[in-house]
mmCIF file of C-alpha atoms in Angstrom:
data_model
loop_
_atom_site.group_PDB
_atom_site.id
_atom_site.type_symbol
_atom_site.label_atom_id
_atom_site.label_comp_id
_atom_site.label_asym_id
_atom_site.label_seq_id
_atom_site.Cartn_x
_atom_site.Cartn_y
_atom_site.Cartn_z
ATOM 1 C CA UNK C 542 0.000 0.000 0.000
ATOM 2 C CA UNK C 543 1.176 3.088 -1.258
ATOM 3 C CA UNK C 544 2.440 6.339 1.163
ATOM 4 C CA UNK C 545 0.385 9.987 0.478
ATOM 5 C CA UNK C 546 2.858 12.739 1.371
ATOM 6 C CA UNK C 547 1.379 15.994 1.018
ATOM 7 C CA UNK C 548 3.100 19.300 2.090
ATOM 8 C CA UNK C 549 2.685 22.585 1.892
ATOM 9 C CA UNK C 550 4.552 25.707 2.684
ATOM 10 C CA UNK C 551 6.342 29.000 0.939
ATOM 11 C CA UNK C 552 5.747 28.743 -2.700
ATOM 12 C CA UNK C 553 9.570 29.526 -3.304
ATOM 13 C CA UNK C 554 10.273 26.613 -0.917
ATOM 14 C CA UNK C 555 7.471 24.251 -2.550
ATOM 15 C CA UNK C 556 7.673 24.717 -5.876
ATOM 16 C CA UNK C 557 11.713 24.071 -5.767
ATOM 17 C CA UNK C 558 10.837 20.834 -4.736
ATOM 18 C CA UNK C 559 8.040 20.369 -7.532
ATOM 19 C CA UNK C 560 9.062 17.990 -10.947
ATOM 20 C CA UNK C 561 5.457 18.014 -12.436
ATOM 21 C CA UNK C 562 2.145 19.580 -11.965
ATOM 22 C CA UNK C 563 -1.193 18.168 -10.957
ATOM 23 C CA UNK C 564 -3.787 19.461 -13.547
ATOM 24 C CA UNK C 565 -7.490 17.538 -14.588
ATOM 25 C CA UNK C 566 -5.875 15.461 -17.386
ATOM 26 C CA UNK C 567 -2.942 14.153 -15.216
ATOM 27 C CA UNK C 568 0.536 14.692 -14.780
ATOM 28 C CA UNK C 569 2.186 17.986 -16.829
ATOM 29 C CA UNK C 570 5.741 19.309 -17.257
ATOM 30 C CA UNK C 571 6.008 22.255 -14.179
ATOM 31 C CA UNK C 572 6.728 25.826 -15.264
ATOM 32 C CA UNK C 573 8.520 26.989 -12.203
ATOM 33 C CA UNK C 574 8.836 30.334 -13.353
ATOM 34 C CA UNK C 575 4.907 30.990 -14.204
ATOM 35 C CA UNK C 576 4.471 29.998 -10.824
ATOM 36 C CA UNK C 577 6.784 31.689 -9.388
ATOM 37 C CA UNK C 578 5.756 34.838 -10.622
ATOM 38 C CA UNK C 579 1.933 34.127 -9.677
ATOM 39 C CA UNK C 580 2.827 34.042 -6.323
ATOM 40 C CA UNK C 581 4.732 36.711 -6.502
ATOM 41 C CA UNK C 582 1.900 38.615 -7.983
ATOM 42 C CA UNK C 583 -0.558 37.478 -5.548
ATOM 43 C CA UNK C 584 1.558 38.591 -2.157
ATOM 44 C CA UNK C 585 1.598 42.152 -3.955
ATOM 45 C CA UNK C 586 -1.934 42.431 -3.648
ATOM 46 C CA UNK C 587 -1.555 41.512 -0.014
ATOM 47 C CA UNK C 588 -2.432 38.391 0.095
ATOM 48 C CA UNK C 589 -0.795 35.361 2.145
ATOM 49 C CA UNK C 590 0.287 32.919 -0.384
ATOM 50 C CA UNK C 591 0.830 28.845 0.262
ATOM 51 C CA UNK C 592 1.781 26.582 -2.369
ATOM 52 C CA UNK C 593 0.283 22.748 -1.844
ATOM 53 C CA UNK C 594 2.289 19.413 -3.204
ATOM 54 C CA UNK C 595 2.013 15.912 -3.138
ATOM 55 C CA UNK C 596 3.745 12.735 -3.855
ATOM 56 C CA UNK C 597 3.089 9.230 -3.689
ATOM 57 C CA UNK C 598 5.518 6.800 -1.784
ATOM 58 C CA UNK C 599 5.809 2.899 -1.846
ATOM 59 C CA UNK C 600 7.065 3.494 2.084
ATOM 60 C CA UNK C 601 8.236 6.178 4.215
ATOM 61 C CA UNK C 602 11.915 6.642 4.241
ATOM 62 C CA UNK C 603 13.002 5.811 7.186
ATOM 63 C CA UNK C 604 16.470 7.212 6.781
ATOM 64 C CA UNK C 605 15.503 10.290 5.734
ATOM 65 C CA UNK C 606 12.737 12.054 6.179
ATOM 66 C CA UNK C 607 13.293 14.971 3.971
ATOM 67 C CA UNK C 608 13.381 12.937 0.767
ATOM 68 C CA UNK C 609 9.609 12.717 1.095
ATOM 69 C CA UNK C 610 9.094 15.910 0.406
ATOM 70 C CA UNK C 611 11.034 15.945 -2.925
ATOM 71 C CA UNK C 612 10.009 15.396 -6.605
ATOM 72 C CA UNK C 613 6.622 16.808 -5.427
ATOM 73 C CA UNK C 614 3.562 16.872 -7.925
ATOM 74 C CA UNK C 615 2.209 20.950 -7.379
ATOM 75 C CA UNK C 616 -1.577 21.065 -7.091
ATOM 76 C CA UNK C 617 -1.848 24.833 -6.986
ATOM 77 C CA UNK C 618 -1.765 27.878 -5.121
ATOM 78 C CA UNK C 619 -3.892 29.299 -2.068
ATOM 79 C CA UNK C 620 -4.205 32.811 -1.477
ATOM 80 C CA UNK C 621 -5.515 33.851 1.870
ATOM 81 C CA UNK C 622 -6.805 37.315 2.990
ATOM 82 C CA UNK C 623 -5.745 39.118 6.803
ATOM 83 C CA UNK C 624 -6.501 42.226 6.265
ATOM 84 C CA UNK C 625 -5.504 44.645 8.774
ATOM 85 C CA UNK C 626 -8.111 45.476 11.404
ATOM 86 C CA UNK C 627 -10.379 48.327 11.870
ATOM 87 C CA UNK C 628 -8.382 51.553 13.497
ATOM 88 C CA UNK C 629 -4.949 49.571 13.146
ATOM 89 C CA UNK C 630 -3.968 52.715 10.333
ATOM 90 C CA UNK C 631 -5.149 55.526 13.379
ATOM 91 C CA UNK C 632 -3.653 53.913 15.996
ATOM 92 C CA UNK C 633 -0.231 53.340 13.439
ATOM 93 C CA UNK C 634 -0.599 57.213 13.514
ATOM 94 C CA UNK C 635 -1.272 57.640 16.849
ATOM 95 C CA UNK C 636 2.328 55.992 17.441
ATOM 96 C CA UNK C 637 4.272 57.739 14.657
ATOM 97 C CA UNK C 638 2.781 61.422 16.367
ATOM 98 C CA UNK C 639 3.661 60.083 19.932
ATOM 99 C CA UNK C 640 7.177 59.549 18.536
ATOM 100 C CA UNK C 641 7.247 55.766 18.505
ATOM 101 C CA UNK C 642 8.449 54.230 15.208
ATOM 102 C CA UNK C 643 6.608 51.212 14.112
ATOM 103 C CA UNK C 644 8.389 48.317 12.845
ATOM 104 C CA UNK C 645 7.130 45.365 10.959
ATOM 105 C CA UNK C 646 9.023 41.849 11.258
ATOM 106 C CA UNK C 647 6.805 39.296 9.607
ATOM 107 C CA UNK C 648 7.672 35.731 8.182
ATOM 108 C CA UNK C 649 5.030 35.922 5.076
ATOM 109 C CA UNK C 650 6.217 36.883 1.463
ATOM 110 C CA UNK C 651 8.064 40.510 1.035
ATOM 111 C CA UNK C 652 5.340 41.334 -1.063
ATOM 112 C CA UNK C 653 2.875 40.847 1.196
ATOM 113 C CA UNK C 654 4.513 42.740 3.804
ATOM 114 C CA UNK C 655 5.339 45.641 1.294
ATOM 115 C CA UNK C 656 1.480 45.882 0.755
ATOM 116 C CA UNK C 657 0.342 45.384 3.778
ATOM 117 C CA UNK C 658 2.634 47.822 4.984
ATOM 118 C CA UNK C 659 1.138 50.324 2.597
ATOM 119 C CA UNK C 660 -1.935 49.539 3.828
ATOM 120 C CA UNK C 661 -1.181 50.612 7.746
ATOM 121 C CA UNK C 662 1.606 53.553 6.445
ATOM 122 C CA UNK C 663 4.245 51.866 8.033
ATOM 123 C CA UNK C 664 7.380 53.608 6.227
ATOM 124 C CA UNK C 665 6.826 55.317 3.041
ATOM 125 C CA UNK C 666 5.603 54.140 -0.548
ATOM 126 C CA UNK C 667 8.741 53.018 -1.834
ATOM 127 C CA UNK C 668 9.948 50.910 1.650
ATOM 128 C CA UNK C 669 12.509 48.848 1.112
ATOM 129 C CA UNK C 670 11.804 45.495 2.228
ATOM 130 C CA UNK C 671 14.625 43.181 3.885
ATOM 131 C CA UNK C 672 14.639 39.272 3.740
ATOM 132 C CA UNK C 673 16.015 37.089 6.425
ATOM 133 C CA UNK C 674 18.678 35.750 3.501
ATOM 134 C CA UNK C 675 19.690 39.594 3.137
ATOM 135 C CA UNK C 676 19.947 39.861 6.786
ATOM 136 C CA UNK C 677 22.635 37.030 6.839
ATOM 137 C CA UNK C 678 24.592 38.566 4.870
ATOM 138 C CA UNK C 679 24.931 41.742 6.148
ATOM 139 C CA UNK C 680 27.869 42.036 9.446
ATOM 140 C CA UNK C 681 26.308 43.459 13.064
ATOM 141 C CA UNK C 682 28.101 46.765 12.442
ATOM 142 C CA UNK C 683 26.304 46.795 8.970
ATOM 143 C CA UNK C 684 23.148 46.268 10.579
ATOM 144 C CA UNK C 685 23.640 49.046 13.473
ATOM 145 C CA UNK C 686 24.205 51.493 10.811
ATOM 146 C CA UNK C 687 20.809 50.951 8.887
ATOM 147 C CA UNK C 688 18.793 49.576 11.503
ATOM 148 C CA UNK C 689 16.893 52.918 12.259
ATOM 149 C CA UNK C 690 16.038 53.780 8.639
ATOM 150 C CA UNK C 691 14.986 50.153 7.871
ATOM 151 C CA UNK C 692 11.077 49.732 8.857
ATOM 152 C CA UNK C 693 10.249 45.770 6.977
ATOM 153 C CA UNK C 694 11.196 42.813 6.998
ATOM 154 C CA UNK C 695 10.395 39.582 5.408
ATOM 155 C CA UNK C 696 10.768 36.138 5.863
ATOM 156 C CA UNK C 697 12.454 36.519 9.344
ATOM 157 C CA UNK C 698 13.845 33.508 11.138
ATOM 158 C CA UNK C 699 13.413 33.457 15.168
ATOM 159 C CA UNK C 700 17.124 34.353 15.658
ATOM 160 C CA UNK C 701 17.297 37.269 13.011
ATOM 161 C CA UNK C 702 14.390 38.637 15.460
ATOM 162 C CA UNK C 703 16.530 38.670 18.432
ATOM 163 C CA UNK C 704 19.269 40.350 16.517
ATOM 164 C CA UNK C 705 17.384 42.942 14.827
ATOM 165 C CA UNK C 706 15.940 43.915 18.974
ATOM 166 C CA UNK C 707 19.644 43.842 20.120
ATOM 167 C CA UNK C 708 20.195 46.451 17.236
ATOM 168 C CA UNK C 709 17.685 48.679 18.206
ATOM 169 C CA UNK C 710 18.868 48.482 21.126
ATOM 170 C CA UNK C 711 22.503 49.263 20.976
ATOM 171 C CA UNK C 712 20.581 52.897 19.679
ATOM 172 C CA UNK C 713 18.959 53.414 23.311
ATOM 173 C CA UNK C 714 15.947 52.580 21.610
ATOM 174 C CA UNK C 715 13.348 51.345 24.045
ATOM 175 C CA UNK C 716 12.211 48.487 22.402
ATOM 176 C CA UNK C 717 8.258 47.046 22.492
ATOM 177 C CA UNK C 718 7.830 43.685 20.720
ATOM 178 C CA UNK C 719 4.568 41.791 19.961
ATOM 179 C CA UNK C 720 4.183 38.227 19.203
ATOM 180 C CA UNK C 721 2.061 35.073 19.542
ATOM 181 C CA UNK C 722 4.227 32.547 18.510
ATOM 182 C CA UNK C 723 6.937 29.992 19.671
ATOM 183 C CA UNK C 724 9.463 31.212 17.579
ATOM 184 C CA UNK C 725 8.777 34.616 18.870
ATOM 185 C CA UNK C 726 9.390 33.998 22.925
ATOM 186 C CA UNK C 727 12.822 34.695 22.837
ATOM 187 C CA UNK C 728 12.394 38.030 20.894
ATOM 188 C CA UNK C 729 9.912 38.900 23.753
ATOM 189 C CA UNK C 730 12.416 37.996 26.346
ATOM 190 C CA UNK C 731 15.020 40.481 24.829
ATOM 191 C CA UNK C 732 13.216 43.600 24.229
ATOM 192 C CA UNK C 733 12.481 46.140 27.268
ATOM 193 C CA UNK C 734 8.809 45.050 27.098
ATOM 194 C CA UNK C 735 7.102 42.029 25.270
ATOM 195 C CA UNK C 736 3.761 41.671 24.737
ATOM 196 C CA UNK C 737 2.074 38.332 23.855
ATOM 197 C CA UNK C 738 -1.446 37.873 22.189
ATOM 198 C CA UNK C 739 -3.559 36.606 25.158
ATOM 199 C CA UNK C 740 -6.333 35.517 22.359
ATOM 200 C CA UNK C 741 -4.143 33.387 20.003
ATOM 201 C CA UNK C 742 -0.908 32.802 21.617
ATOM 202 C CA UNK C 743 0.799 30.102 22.910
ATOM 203 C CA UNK C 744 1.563 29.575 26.646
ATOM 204 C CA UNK C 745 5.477 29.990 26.001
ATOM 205 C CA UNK C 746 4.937 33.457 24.362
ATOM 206 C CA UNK C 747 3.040 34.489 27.240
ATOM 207 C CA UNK C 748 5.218 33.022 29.518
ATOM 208 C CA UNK C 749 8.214 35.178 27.651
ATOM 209 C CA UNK C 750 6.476 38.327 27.827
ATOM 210 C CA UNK C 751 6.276 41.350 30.088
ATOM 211 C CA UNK C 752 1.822 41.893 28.877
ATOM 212 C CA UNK C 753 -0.293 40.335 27.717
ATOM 213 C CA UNK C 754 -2.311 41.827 25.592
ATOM 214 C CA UNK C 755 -5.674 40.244 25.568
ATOM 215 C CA UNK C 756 -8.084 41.259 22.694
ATOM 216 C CA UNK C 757 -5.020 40.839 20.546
ATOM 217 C CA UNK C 758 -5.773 44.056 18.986
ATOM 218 C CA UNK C 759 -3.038 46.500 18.749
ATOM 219 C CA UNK C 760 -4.944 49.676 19.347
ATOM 220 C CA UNK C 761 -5.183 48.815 22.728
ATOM 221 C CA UNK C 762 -1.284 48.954 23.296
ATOM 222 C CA UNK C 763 -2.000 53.005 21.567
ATOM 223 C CA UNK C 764 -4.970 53.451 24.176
ATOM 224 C CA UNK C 765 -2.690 52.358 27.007
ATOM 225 C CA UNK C 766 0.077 54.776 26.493
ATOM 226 C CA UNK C 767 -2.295 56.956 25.929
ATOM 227 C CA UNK C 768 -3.626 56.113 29.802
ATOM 228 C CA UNK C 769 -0.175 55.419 30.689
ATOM 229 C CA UNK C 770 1.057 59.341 30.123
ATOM 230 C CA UNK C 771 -1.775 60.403 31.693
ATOM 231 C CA UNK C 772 -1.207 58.769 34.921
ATOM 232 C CA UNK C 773 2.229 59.441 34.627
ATOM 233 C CA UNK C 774 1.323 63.160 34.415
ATOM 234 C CA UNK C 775 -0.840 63.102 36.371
ATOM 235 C CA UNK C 776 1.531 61.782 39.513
ATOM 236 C CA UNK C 777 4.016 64.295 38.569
ATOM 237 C CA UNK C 778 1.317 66.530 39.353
ATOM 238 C CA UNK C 779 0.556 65.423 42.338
ATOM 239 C CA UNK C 780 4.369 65.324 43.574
ATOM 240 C CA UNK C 781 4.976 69.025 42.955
ATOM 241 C CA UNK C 782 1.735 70.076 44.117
ATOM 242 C CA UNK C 783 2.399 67.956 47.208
ATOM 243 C CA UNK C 784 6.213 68.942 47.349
ATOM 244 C CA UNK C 785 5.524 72.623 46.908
ATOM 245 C CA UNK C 786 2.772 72.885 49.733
ATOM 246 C CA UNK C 787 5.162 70.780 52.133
ATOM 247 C CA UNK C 788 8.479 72.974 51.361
ATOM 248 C CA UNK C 789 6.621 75.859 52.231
ATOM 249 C CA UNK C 790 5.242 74.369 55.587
ATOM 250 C CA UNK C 791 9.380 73.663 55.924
ATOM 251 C CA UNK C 792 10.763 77.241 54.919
ATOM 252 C CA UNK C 793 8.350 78.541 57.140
ATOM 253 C CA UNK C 794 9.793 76.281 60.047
ATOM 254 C CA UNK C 795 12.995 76.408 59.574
ATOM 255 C CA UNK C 796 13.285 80.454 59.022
ATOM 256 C CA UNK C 797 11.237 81.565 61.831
ATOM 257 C CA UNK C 798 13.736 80.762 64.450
ATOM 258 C CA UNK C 799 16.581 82.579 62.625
ATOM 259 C CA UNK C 800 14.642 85.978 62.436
ATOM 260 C CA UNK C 801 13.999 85.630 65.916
ATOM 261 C CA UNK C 802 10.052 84.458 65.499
ATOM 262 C CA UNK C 803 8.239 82.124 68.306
ATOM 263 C CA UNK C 804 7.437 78.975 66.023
ATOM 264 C CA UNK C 805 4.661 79.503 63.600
ATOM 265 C CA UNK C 806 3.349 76.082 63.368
ATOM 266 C CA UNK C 807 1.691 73.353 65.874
ATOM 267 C CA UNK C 808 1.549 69.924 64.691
ATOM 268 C CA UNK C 809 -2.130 70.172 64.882
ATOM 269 C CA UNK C 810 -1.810 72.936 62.395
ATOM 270 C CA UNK C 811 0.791 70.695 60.160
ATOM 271 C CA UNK C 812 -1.742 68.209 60.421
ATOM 272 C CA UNK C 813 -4.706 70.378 59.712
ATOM 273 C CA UNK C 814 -3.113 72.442 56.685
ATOM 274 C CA UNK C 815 -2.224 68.657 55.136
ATOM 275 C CA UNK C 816 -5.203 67.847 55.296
ATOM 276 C CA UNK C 817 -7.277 70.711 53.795
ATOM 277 C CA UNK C 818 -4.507 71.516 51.017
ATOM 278 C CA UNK C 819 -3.169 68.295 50.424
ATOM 279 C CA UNK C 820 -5.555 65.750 50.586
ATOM 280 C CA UNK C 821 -8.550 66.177 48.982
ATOM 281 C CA UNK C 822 -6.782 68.295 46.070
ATOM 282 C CA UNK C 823 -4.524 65.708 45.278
ATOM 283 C CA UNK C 824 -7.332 63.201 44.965
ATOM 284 C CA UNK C 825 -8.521 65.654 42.601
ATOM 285 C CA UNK C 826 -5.677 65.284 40.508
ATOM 286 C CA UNK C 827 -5.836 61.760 40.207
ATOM 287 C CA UNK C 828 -8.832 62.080 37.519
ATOM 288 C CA UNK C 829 -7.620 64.641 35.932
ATOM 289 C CA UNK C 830 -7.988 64.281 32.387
ATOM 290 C CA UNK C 831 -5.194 63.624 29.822
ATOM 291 C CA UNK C 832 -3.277 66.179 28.688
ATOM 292 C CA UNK C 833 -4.533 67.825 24.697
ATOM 293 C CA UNK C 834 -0.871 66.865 23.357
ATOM 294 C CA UNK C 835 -0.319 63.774 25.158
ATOM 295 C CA UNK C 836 -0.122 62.238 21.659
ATOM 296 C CA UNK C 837 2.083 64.715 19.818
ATOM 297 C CA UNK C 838 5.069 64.189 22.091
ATOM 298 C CA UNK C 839 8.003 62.027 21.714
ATOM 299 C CA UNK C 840 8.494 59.341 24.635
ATOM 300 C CA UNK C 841 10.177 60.041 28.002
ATOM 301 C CA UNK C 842 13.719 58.405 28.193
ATOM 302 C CA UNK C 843 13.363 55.916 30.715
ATOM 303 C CA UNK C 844 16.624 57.327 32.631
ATOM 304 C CA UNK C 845 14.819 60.462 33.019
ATOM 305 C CA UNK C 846 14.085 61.819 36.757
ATOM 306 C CA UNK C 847 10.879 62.266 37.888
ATOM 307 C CA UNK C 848 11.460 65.794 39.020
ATOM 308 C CA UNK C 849 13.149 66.649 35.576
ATOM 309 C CA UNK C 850 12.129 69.567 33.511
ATOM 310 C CA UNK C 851 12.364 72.013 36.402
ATOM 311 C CA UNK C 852 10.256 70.228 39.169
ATOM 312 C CA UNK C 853 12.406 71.427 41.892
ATOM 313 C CA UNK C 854 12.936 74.737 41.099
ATOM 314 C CA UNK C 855 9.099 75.173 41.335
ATOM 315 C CA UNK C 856 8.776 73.402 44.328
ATOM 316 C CA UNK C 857 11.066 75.484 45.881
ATOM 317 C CA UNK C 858 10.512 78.667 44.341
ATOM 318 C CA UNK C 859 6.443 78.626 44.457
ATOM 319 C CA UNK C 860 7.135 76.857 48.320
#
């Protein structure tokens, strides 16, 4: 009893390993090149391309496995559609006005990413795309040097992932990655923050990542730095409001005594002023609402202080 072997895969991988073609009236001579080029043609429209093959065997071999899937009869092509989701091009936007550089590292067809990365506006119209092959040829200092201009990539094994994160960050680039796959856990181990799909990916992505982000929808990582800026704002609000009330409560301890003055403050009037002025303003702050430009700035680096950009010399100076 004879051995079906079918297989299916990247139509430059498949159709390599194709001798004939699979047609109504039997068995005809392969035109690589036709086929070649359909696929090709199909991934610029965007789609996902597969090529499908089969073979008969008289047994498995044993031996080796990977002679199976040669001399392959190719019964055709399949083009599948994933288009991008509703308010992925805004929220692509959002990022690129908040000063966060999108980045797409895919494993389908370059022409599929090149469209589809037309479709979000992900680099400009004439984005070069670069392969995982063109990536092994190219030295780490090579790839440092283009890294920040480069915005595509194509066919991308799980270890060219890992280098092109170490890249960006050798720039101080603080580095986001998303994933759902196997292949992508160590790329979210790497970068500064990984987020897994909570919807479609596997336990060892989410096990790898920092998030998890759970509608698998990536406007919600734009929505939450969008909340995360205005919480951060809004604490740094709260410090210097906090800091500026208590350092004048201090100056007016600590000068009193060297003009000479009996001491202008009880504890129950420290307590009391804390209280009133503190307290139920700074809950106030909390809710505050987000700032008008909290999308048109470019990210804080995370080295920064908290009471940069001339925190104490208003809490001193208003104090």
């Amino acid at each position: 009893e004879k051995v079906l072997v079918f297989s299916k895969g990247a139509p430059e991988v498949i159709i390599e390993r194709c001798c004939g073609l699979m047609t109504d009236k039997g068995r005809s001579e392969l035109d690589a090149a036709h086929w070649q080029g359909e696929a090709e043609r199909l991934s610029n429209l965007g789609y996902r391309v597969l090529a499908l093959a089969y073979q008969r065997l008289d047994e498995v071999p044993a031996d080796d496995l990977a002679r199976a899937e040669e001399n392959l009869d190719l019964l055709g092509l399949v083009a599948l559609i994933d288009p991008p989701r509703e308010g992925a091009l805004e929220a692509v936007r959002d990022c690129e006005s908040a000063g966060i550089t999108s980045v797409m590292i895919t494993g389908d067809h370059p022409g599929t990413a090149r469209e589809i990365a037309r479709r979000l506006g992900i680099g400009h119209e004439q984005q070069k795309v670069i392969t995982g092959p063109e990536l092994d040829d190219i030295t780490d200092e090579q790839l440092m040097a283009q890294v920040l201009d480069n915005r595509v990539y194509a066919r991308v094994s799980p270890a060219q992932k890992i280098r092109l994160v170490k890249a960006l960050q050798t720039h101080d680039q603080f580095v986001a990655m998303t994933g759902d796959g196997v292949n992508d856990a160590p790329a979210l181990r790497q970068a500064d923050i990984g987020v897994a799909m909570g919807l479609k990916g596997t336990d060892v992505a989410r096990e790898a990542a920092s998030m998890i982000l759970l509608d698998d929808n990536f406007s919600s990582i734009v929505r939450a730095v969008r909340e995360g800026r205005r919480i951060f704002d809004n604490i740094r609000k709260f410090i210097k409001y906090t800091m500026t009330s208590n350092s004048g409560e201090i100056l007016t301890l600590a000068l009193a005594p060297l003009f000479g003055l009996p001491l202008p403050l009880l504890p129950i009037h420290i307590l009391w002023i804390n209280l009133v002025t503190d307290g139920l303003p700074g809950l106030a702050l909390t809710t505050q609402a987000e700032e008008r430009q909290v999308m048109r700035r470019p990210p804080r680096p995370p080295q920064e202080s908290l009471f940069s950009h001339g925190m104490w010399q208003h809490i001193l100076g208003i104090g």
